[in-house]
PDB file of C-alpha atoms in Angstrom:
ATOM      1  CA  GLN A   1      83.173 112.212-140.862  1.00  0.00           C
ATOM      2  CA  VAL A   2      84.697 110.135-138.081  1.00  0.00           C
ATOM      3  CA  GLN A   3      84.757 106.379-138.621  1.00  0.00           C
ATOM      4  CA  LEU A   4      85.801 103.814-136.041  1.00  0.00           C
ATOM      5  CA  LEU A   5      86.950 100.310-136.994  1.00  0.00           C
ATOM      6  CA  GLN A   6      87.453  97.781-134.222  1.00  0.00           C
ATOM      7  CA  SER A   7      89.465  94.583-134.058  1.00  0.00           C
ATOM      8  CA  GLY A   8      87.904  91.149-134.372  1.00  0.00           C
ATOM      9  CA  VAL A   9      86.389  88.536-132.109  1.00  0.00           C
ATOM     10  CA  GLU A  10      88.406  87.391-129.096  1.00  0.00           C
ATOM     11  CA  VAL A  11      88.092  84.214-127.032  1.00  0.00           C
ATOM     12  CA  LYS A  12      89.972  84.184-123.751  1.00  0.00           C
ATOM     13  CA  ASN A  13      90.393  81.934-120.757  1.00  0.00           C
ATOM     14  CA  PRO A  14      89.414  83.155-117.291  1.00  0.00           C
ATOM     15  CA  GLY A  15      92.252  85.102-115.689  1.00  0.00           C
ATOM     16  CA  ALA A  16      93.723  86.210-118.999  1.00  0.00           C
ATOM     17  CA  SER A  17      93.804  89.723-120.483  1.00  0.00           C
ATOM     18  CA  VAL A  18      92.317  91.056-123.696  1.00  0.00           C
ATOM     19  CA  LYS A  19      93.316  94.104-125.728  1.00  0.00           C
ATOM     20  CA  VAL A  20      90.775  95.537-128.162  1.00  0.00           C
ATOM     21  CA  SER A  21      91.741  98.143-130.750  1.00  0.00           C
ATOM     22  CA  CYS A  22      89.780 100.942-132.395  1.00  0.00           C
ATOM     23  CA  LYS A  23      91.210 102.537-135.539  1.00  0.00           C
ATOM     24  CA  VAL A  24      90.122 106.106-136.328  1.00  0.00           C
ATOM     25  CA  SER A  25      89.693 107.467-139.824  1.00  0.00           C
ATOM     26  CA  GLY A  26      88.419 110.810-141.036  1.00  0.00           C
ATOM     27  CA  TYR A  27      89.987 112.618-138.068  1.00  0.00           C
ATOM     28  CA  THR A  28      93.117 112.226-135.991  1.00  0.00           C
ATOM     29  CA  LEU A  29      92.876 110.608-132.584  1.00  0.00           C
ATOM     30  CA  THR A  30      94.221 113.761-130.936  1.00  0.00           C
ATOM     31  CA  GLU A  31      91.111 115.630-132.092  1.00  0.00           C
ATOM     32  CA  LEU A  32      88.807 113.160-130.375  1.00  0.00           C
ATOM     33  CA  SER A  33      87.891 111.933-126.886  1.00  0.00           C
ATOM     34  CA  MET A  34      87.669 108.157-127.155  1.00  0.00           C
ATOM     35  CA  HIS A  35      85.593 106.117-124.740  1.00  0.00           C
ATOM     36  CA  TRP A  36      84.661 102.489-124.251  1.00  0.00           C
ATOM     37  CA  VAL A  37      81.229 101.006-123.551  1.00  0.00           C
ATOM     38  CA  ARG A  38      80.382  97.354-123.171  1.00  0.00           C
ATOM     39  CA  GLN A  39      77.215  95.300-123.544  1.00  0.00           C
ATOM     40  CA  ALA A  40      76.838  91.818-122.076  1.00  0.00           C
ATOM     41  CA  PRO A  41      74.634  89.391-124.036  1.00  0.00           C
ATOM     42  CA  GLY A  42      71.011  90.461-123.793  1.00  0.00           C
ATOM     43  CA  LYS A  43      71.911  93.281-121.399  1.00  0.00           C
ATOM     44  CA  GLY A  44      72.216  97.063-121.481  1.00  0.00           C
ATOM     45  CA  LEU A  45      75.056  99.462-122.142  1.00  0.00           C
ATOM     46  CA  GLU A  46      77.756 100.037-119.534  1.00  0.00           C
ATOM     47  CA  TRP A  47      80.287 102.880-119.690  1.00  0.00           C
ATOM     48  CA  MET A  48      83.847 101.777-118.874  1.00  0.00           C
ATOM     49  CA  GLY A  49      85.888 104.937-119.238  1.00  0.00           C
ATOM     50  CA  GLY A  50      87.662 107.237-121.647  1.00  0.00           C
ATOM     51  CA  PHE A  51      89.548 110.425-122.309  1.00  0.00           C
ATOM     52  CA  ASP A  52      88.550 113.494-120.305  1.00  0.00           C
ATOM     53  CA  PRO A  53      88.680 116.419-122.749  1.00  0.00           C
ATOM     54  CA  GLU A  54      88.794 118.975-119.947  1.00  0.00           C
ATOM     55  CA  ASP A  55      91.894 117.787-118.071  1.00  0.00           C
ATOM     56  CA  GLY A  56      93.513 115.492-120.594  1.00  0.00           C
ATOM     57  CA  GLU A  57      93.442 112.495-118.289  1.00  0.00           C
ATOM     58  CA  THR A  58      91.755 109.133-118.684  1.00  0.00           C
ATOM     59  CA  MET A  59      88.658 108.625-116.562  1.00  0.00           C
ATOM     60  CA  TYR A  60      87.590 105.130-115.553  1.00  0.00           C
ATOM     61  CA  ALA A  61      84.326 103.852-114.176  1.00  0.00           C
ATOM     62  CA  GLN A  62      84.835 102.875-110.558  1.00  0.00           C
ATOM     63  CA  LYS A  63      83.778  99.307-111.302  1.00  0.00           C
ATOM     64  CA  PHE A  64      86.738  98.774-113.653  1.00  0.00           C
ATOM     65  CA  GLN A  65      89.456 100.771-111.909  1.00  0.00           C
ATOM     66  CA  GLY A  66      92.590  98.704-111.479  1.00  0.00           C
ATOM     67  CA  ARG A  67      91.540  96.195-114.112  1.00  0.00           C
ATOM     68  CA  VAL A  68      91.221  98.302-117.261  1.00  0.00           C
ATOM     69  CA  THR A  69      93.786 100.369-119.140  1.00  0.00           C
ATOM     70  CA  MET A  70      92.944 102.657-122.039  1.00  0.00           C
ATOM     71  CA  THR A  71      95.766 103.849-124.245  1.00  0.00           C
ATOM     72  CA  GLU A  72      96.273 105.590-127.556  1.00  0.00           C
ATOM     73  CA  ASP A  73      98.819 105.365-130.361  1.00  0.00           C
ATOM     74  CA  THR A  74      98.614 108.726-132.080  1.00  0.00           C
ATOM     75  CA  SER A  75     101.059 107.641-134.781  1.00  0.00           C
ATOM     76  CA  THR A  76      98.478 105.184-136.093  1.00  0.00           C
ATOM     77  CA  ASP A  77      95.325 106.902-134.769  1.00  0.00           C
ATOM     78  CA  THR A  78      94.437 103.751-132.873  1.00  0.00           C
ATOM     79  CA  ALA A  79      92.920 103.517-129.397  1.00  0.00           C
ATOM     80  CA  TYR A  80      93.225 100.462-127.193  1.00  0.00           C
ATOM     81  CA  MET A  81      91.283  99.043-124.264  1.00  0.00           C
ATOM     82  CA  GLU A  82      92.937  96.318-122.216  1.00  0.00           C
ATOM     83  CA  LEU A  83      90.953  94.430-119.591  1.00  0.00           C
ATOM     84  CA  SER A  84      92.778  92.059-117.264  1.00  0.00           C
ATOM     85  CA  SER A  85      91.835  89.243-114.872  1.00  0.00           C
ATOM     86  CA  LEU A  86      88.980  88.265-117.129  1.00  0.00           C
ATOM     87  CA  ARG A  87      86.028  86.356-115.755  1.00  0.00           C
ATOM     88  CA  SER A  88      82.931  84.920-117.385  1.00  0.00           C
ATOM     89  CA  GLU A  89      80.942  88.056-116.516  1.00  0.00           C
ATOM     90  CA  ASP A  90      83.228  90.036-118.825  1.00  0.00           C
ATOM     91  CA  THR A  91      81.799  88.238-121.841  1.00  0.00           C
ATOM     92  CA  ALA A  92      80.355  91.125-123.838  1.00  0.00           C
ATOM     93  CA  VAL A  93      80.517  93.232-126.948  1.00  0.00           C
ATOM     94  CA  TYR A  94      82.958  96.077-126.384  1.00  0.00           C
ATOM     95  CA  TYR A  95      82.373  99.327-128.269  1.00  0.00           C
ATOM     96  CA  CYS A  96      84.607 102.323-128.761  1.00  0.00           C
ATOM     97  CA  ALA A  97      82.766 105.618-129.154  1.00  0.00           C
ATOM     98  CA  THR A  98      83.803 109.251-129.271  1.00  0.00           C
ATOM     99  CA  LEU A  99      82.482 112.109-127.215  1.00  0.00           C
ATOM    100  CA  ALA A 100      80.818 114.656-129.473  1.00  0.00           C
ATOM    101  CA  MET A 101      81.864 117.782-127.588  1.00  0.00           C
ATOM    102  CA  THR A 102      84.846 119.081-125.631  1.00  0.00           C
ATOM    103  CA  THR A 103      83.082 119.209-122.280  1.00  0.00           C
ATOM    104  CA  VAL A 104      82.667 116.350-119.832  1.00  0.00           C
ATOM    105  CA  THR A 105      79.229 116.727-118.330  1.00  0.00           C
ATOM    106  CA  ASN A 106      76.676 117.485-121.058  1.00  0.00           C
ATOM    107  CA  ASN A 107      78.105 115.220-123.693  1.00  0.00           C
ATOM    108  CA  TRP A 108      77.125 112.224-125.752  1.00  0.00           C
ATOM    109  CA  PHE A 109      78.710 109.451-127.792  1.00  0.00           C
ATOM    110  CA  ASP A 110      78.790 109.731-131.567  1.00  0.00           C
ATOM    111  CA  PRO A 111      79.882 107.834-133.548  1.00  0.00           C
ATOM    112  CA  TRP A 112      80.395 104.269-132.319  1.00  0.00           C
ATOM    113  CA  GLY A 113      82.605 101.473-133.574  1.00  0.00           C
ATOM    114  CA  GLN A 114      81.012  98.281-134.838  1.00  0.00           C
ATOM    115  CA  GLY A 115      81.804  96.396-131.629  1.00  0.00           C
ATOM    116  CA  THR A 116      84.150  93.568-130.674  1.00  0.00           C
ATOM    117  CA  LEU A 117      82.817  90.384-129.110  1.00  0.00           C
ATOM    118  CA  VAL A 118      84.957  89.128-126.261  1.00  0.00           C
ATOM    119  CA  THR A 119      84.075  85.689-124.934  1.00  0.00           C
ATOM    120  CA  VAL A 120      85.590  84.496-121.669  1.00  0.00           C
ATOM    121  CA  SER A 121      85.329  80.756-121.288  1.00  0.00           C
ATOM    122  CA  SER A 122      87.436  77.827-120.224  1.00  0.00           C
TER     123      SER A 122
ATOM    124  CA  GLN B   1      74.317  98.542-112.958  1.00  0.00           C
ATOM    125  CA  SER B   2      72.223 101.265-114.610  1.00  0.00           C
ATOM    126  CA  VAL B   3      71.148 104.285-112.574  1.00  0.00           C
ATOM    127  CA  LEU B   4      68.616 105.436-115.161  1.00  0.00           C
ATOM    128  CA  THR B   5      65.423 103.374-115.211  1.00  0.00           C
ATOM    129  CA  GLN B   6      63.426 102.657-118.354  1.00  0.00           C
ATOM    130  CA  PRO B   7      60.448 100.360-118.967  1.00  0.00           C
ATOM    131  CA  PRO B   8      61.647  97.012-120.348  1.00  0.00           C
ATOM    132  CA  SER B   9      59.278  97.145-123.292  1.00  0.00           C
ATOM    133  CA  VAL B  10      56.680  99.226-125.087  1.00  0.00           C
ATOM    134  CA  SER B  11      54.633  98.332-128.129  1.00  0.00           C
ATOM    135  CA  GLY B  12      52.306  99.936-130.610  1.00  0.00           C
ATOM    136  CA  ALA B  13      50.633  99.427-133.939  1.00  0.00           C
ATOM    137  CA  PRO B  14      51.997 101.103-137.057  1.00  0.00           C
ATOM    138  CA  GLY B  15      51.091 104.771-137.088  1.00  0.00           C
ATOM    139  CA  GLN B  16      50.584 104.983-133.350  1.00  0.00           C
ATOM    140  CA  ARG B  17      52.530 107.047-130.828  1.00  0.00           C
ATOM    141  CA  VAL B  18      54.657 105.462-128.113  1.00  0.00           C
ATOM    142  CA  THR B  19      56.681 107.050-125.336  1.00  0.00           C
ATOM    143  CA  ILE B  20      59.654 105.766-123.364  1.00  0.00           C
ATOM    144  CA  SER B  21      60.449 107.172-119.947  1.00  0.00           C
ATOM    145  CA  CYS B  22      63.889 107.521-118.408  1.00  0.00           C
ATOM    146  CA  THR B  23      63.891 108.103-114.645  1.00  0.00           C
ATOM    147  CA  GLY B  24      66.997 109.290-112.850  1.00  0.00           C
ATOM    148  CA  SER B  25      67.862 111.074-109.627  1.00  0.00           C
ATOM    149  CA  SER B  26      69.275 114.248-108.137  1.00  0.00           C
ATOM    150  CA  SER B  27      72.826 113.321-109.138  1.00  0.00           C
ATOM    151  CA  ASN B  28      72.103 112.983-112.844  1.00  0.00           C
ATOM    152  CA  ILE B  29      68.978 114.191-114.659  1.00  0.00           C
ATOM    153  CA  GLY B  30      67.718 116.038-111.585  1.00  0.00           C
ATOM    154  CA  ALA B  31      71.017 117.896-111.347  1.00  0.00           C
ATOM    155  CA  GLY B  32      70.317 119.426-114.732  1.00  0.00           C
ATOM    156  CA  TYR B  33      72.541 117.234-116.854  1.00  0.00           C
ATOM    157  CA  ASN B  34      71.268 116.730-120.365  1.00  0.00           C
ATOM    158  CA  VAL B  35      69.785 113.477-121.603  1.00  0.00           C
ATOM    159  CA  HIS B  36      70.661 111.776-124.860  1.00  0.00           C
ATOM    160  CA  TRP B  37      68.971 108.865-126.601  1.00  0.00           C
ATOM    161  CA  TYR B  38      70.290 106.024-128.746  1.00  0.00           C
ATOM    162  CA  GLN B  39      68.616 103.518-131.030  1.00  0.00           C
ATOM    163  CA  GLN B  40      70.123 100.055-131.311  1.00  0.00           C
ATOM    164  CA  LEU B  41      68.845  97.895-134.148  1.00  0.00           C
ATOM    165  CA  PRO B  42      69.323  94.132-133.731  1.00  0.00           C
ATOM    166  CA  GLY B  43      72.958  93.095-134.080  1.00  0.00           C
ATOM    167  CA  THR B  44      74.261  96.623-134.595  1.00  0.00           C
ATOM    168  CA  ALA B  45      76.001  99.329-132.597  1.00  0.00           C
ATOM    169  CA  PRO B  46      73.961 102.049-130.883  1.00  0.00           C
ATOM    170  CA  LYS B  47      73.219 105.130-132.972  1.00  0.00           C
ATOM    171  CA  LEU B  48      72.624 108.627-131.635  1.00  0.00           C
ATOM    172  CA  LEU B  49      68.955 109.579-131.904  1.00  0.00           C
ATOM    173  CA  ILE B  50      68.483 112.649-129.684  1.00  0.00           C
ATOM    174  CA  TYR B  51      71.089 114.852-127.981  1.00  0.00           C
ATOM    175  CA  ASP B  52      70.782 117.547-125.335  1.00  0.00           C
ATOM    176  CA  ASP B  53      67.279 116.479-124.325  1.00  0.00           C
ATOM    177  CA  LYS B  54      65.462 117.333-127.537  1.00  0.00           C
ATOM    178  CA  ASN B  55      67.782 117.860-130.513  1.00  0.00           C
ATOM    179  CA  ARG B  56      67.848 115.525-133.511  1.00  0.00           C
ATOM    180  CA  PRO B  57      71.073 114.900-135.426  1.00  0.00           C
ATOM    181  CA  SER B  58      70.918 115.357-139.153  1.00  0.00           C
ATOM    182  CA  GLY B  59      69.117 112.442-140.791  1.00  0.00           C
ATOM    183  CA  VAL B  60      66.943 111.476-137.821  1.00  0.00           C
ATOM    184  CA  PRO B  61      63.247 111.715-138.733  1.00  0.00           C
ATOM    185  CA  ASP B  62      61.154 114.281-136.904  1.00  0.00           C
ATOM    186  CA  ARG B  63      58.935 111.406-135.738  1.00  0.00           C
ATOM    187  CA  PHE B  64      61.405 111.139-132.878  1.00  0.00           C
ATOM    188  CA  SER B  65      61.268 113.776-130.147  1.00  0.00           C
ATOM    189  CA  GLY B  66      62.699 114.175-126.669  1.00  0.00           C
ATOM    190  CA  SER B  67      61.762 116.076-123.549  1.00  0.00           C
ATOM    191  CA  LYS B  68      62.906 116.415-119.957  1.00  0.00           C
ATOM    192  CA  SER B  69      61.343 117.485-116.687  1.00  0.00           C
ATOM    193  CA  GLY B  70      62.686 117.193-113.164  1.00  0.00           C
ATOM    194  CA  THR B  71      64.432 113.869-112.675  1.00  0.00           C
ATOM    195  CA  SER B  72      62.958 112.251-115.793  1.00  0.00           C
ATOM    196  CA  ALA B  73      63.161 112.403-119.556  1.00  0.00           C
ATOM    197  CA  SER B  74      61.037 110.952-122.326  1.00  0.00           C
ATOM    198  CA  LEU B  75      61.432 109.826-125.900  1.00  0.00           C
ATOM    199  CA  ALA B  76      58.356 109.884-128.111  1.00  0.00           C
ATOM    200  CA  ILE B  77      57.948 108.130-131.432  1.00  0.00           C
ATOM    201  CA  THR B  78      54.967 109.286-133.471  1.00  0.00           C
ATOM    202  CA  GLY B  79      53.732 107.560-136.600  1.00  0.00           C
ATOM    203  CA  LEU B  80      55.381 104.306-135.521  1.00  0.00           C
ATOM    204  CA  GLN B  81      56.952 102.334-138.368  1.00  0.00           C
ATOM    205  CA  ALA B  82      58.159  98.745-138.632  1.00  0.00           C
ATOM    206  CA  GLU B  83      61.754  99.962-138.949  1.00  0.00           C
ATOM    207  CA  ASP B  84      61.492 101.581-135.502  1.00  0.00           C
ATOM    208  CA  GLU B  85      61.517  98.156-133.851  1.00  0.00           C
ATOM    209  CA  ALA B  86      64.719  98.310-131.823  1.00  0.00           C
ATOM    210  CA  ASP B  87      66.184  98.840-128.376  1.00  0.00           C
ATOM    211  CA  TYR B  88      66.360 102.399-127.077  1.00  0.00           C
ATOM    212  CA  TYR B  89      68.688 103.731-124.374  1.00  0.00           C
ATOM    213  CA  CYS B  90      68.862 107.046-122.563  1.00  0.00           C
ATOM    214  CA  GLN B  91      72.206 108.414-121.324  1.00  0.00           C
ATOM    215  CA  SER B  92      73.299 111.224-119.056  1.00  0.00           C
ATOM    216  CA  TYR B  93      76.108 112.267-116.736  1.00  0.00           C
ATOM    217  CA  ASP B  94      76.169 111.404-113.057  1.00  0.00           C
ATOM    218  CA  SER B  95      78.077 113.511-110.547  1.00  0.00           C
ATOM    219  CA  SER B  96      78.323 110.799-107.906  1.00  0.00           C
ATOM    220  CA  LEU B  97      81.167 108.244-107.835  1.00  0.00           C
ATOM    221  CA  SER B  98      83.705 110.804-109.104  1.00  0.00           C
ATOM    222  CA  GLY B  99      81.612 111.508-112.141  1.00  0.00           C
ATOM    223  CA  SER B 100      80.664 109.127-114.889  1.00  0.00           C
ATOM    224  CA  TYR B 101      78.441 108.576-117.851  1.00  0.00           C
ATOM    225  CA  VAL B 102      75.351 106.510-117.166  1.00  0.00           C
ATOM    226  CA  PHE B 103      72.931 104.672-119.411  1.00  0.00           C
ATOM    227  CA  GLY B 104      69.342 103.663-118.960  1.00  0.00           C
ATOM    228  CA  THR B 105      68.278 100.054-118.571  1.00  0.00           C
ATOM    229  CA  GLY B 106      67.012  99.988-122.149  1.00  0.00           C
ATOM    230  CA  THR B 107      63.568  99.637-123.719  1.00  0.00           C
ATOM    231  CA  LYS B 108      62.560  97.236-126.456  1.00  0.00           C
ATOM    232  CA  VAL B 109      60.061  98.792-128.866  1.00  0.00           C
ATOM    233  CA  THR B 110      57.866  96.289-130.679  1.00  0.00           C
ATOM    234  CA  VAL B 111      55.747  97.243-133.661  1.00  0.00           C
ATOM    235  CA  LEU B 112      52.629  95.079-133.597  1.00  0.00           C
TER     236      LEU B 112
END
């Protein structure tokens, strides 16, 4: 049973960067395809990017390309999502979630981390 | 912004049946990509409800069912219960924009 435990609340100034972590237990990170999804207050879910199980590369949503970096530390089974040049619109809950299968197209996210609230405010 | 459109809200009395639509296009649902559904209870992370259009993970009541046709999919909840009051999201894959995962706009289910 995969479990994902995320880091705590973050408050950042506009223009700063934030790095959110997601610790895996029950499996090793190398067995999983970790992705990140965010949810602004009162809004819907938005996919940001994650590991492509078919080519081994990281895929990013076009909206975040150049501003987001997703990395993994396999020695600690921890995934990271760093978002730079923060603005108020980046205020959201950020979730890590794993792809359930080893394909890209017909795939879904299960399970999810508990979420990390990132607030961007001066 | 979401490329899968859902009604903002649906409601029903306990015991009734409600359905939630998820409308996409030729680059996602219409291209044959499967649809998955999530339930998000207030203040919690989304939880997988239906995968591959119509399959329920272990532990999900059979009151929840999914279907797909053309460029749309639907989630039905029969025998509505108070604990079903939550937000529901559909999700699929989109082959435009170099490929990406897309979510629906979300639907709030209210039990009257």
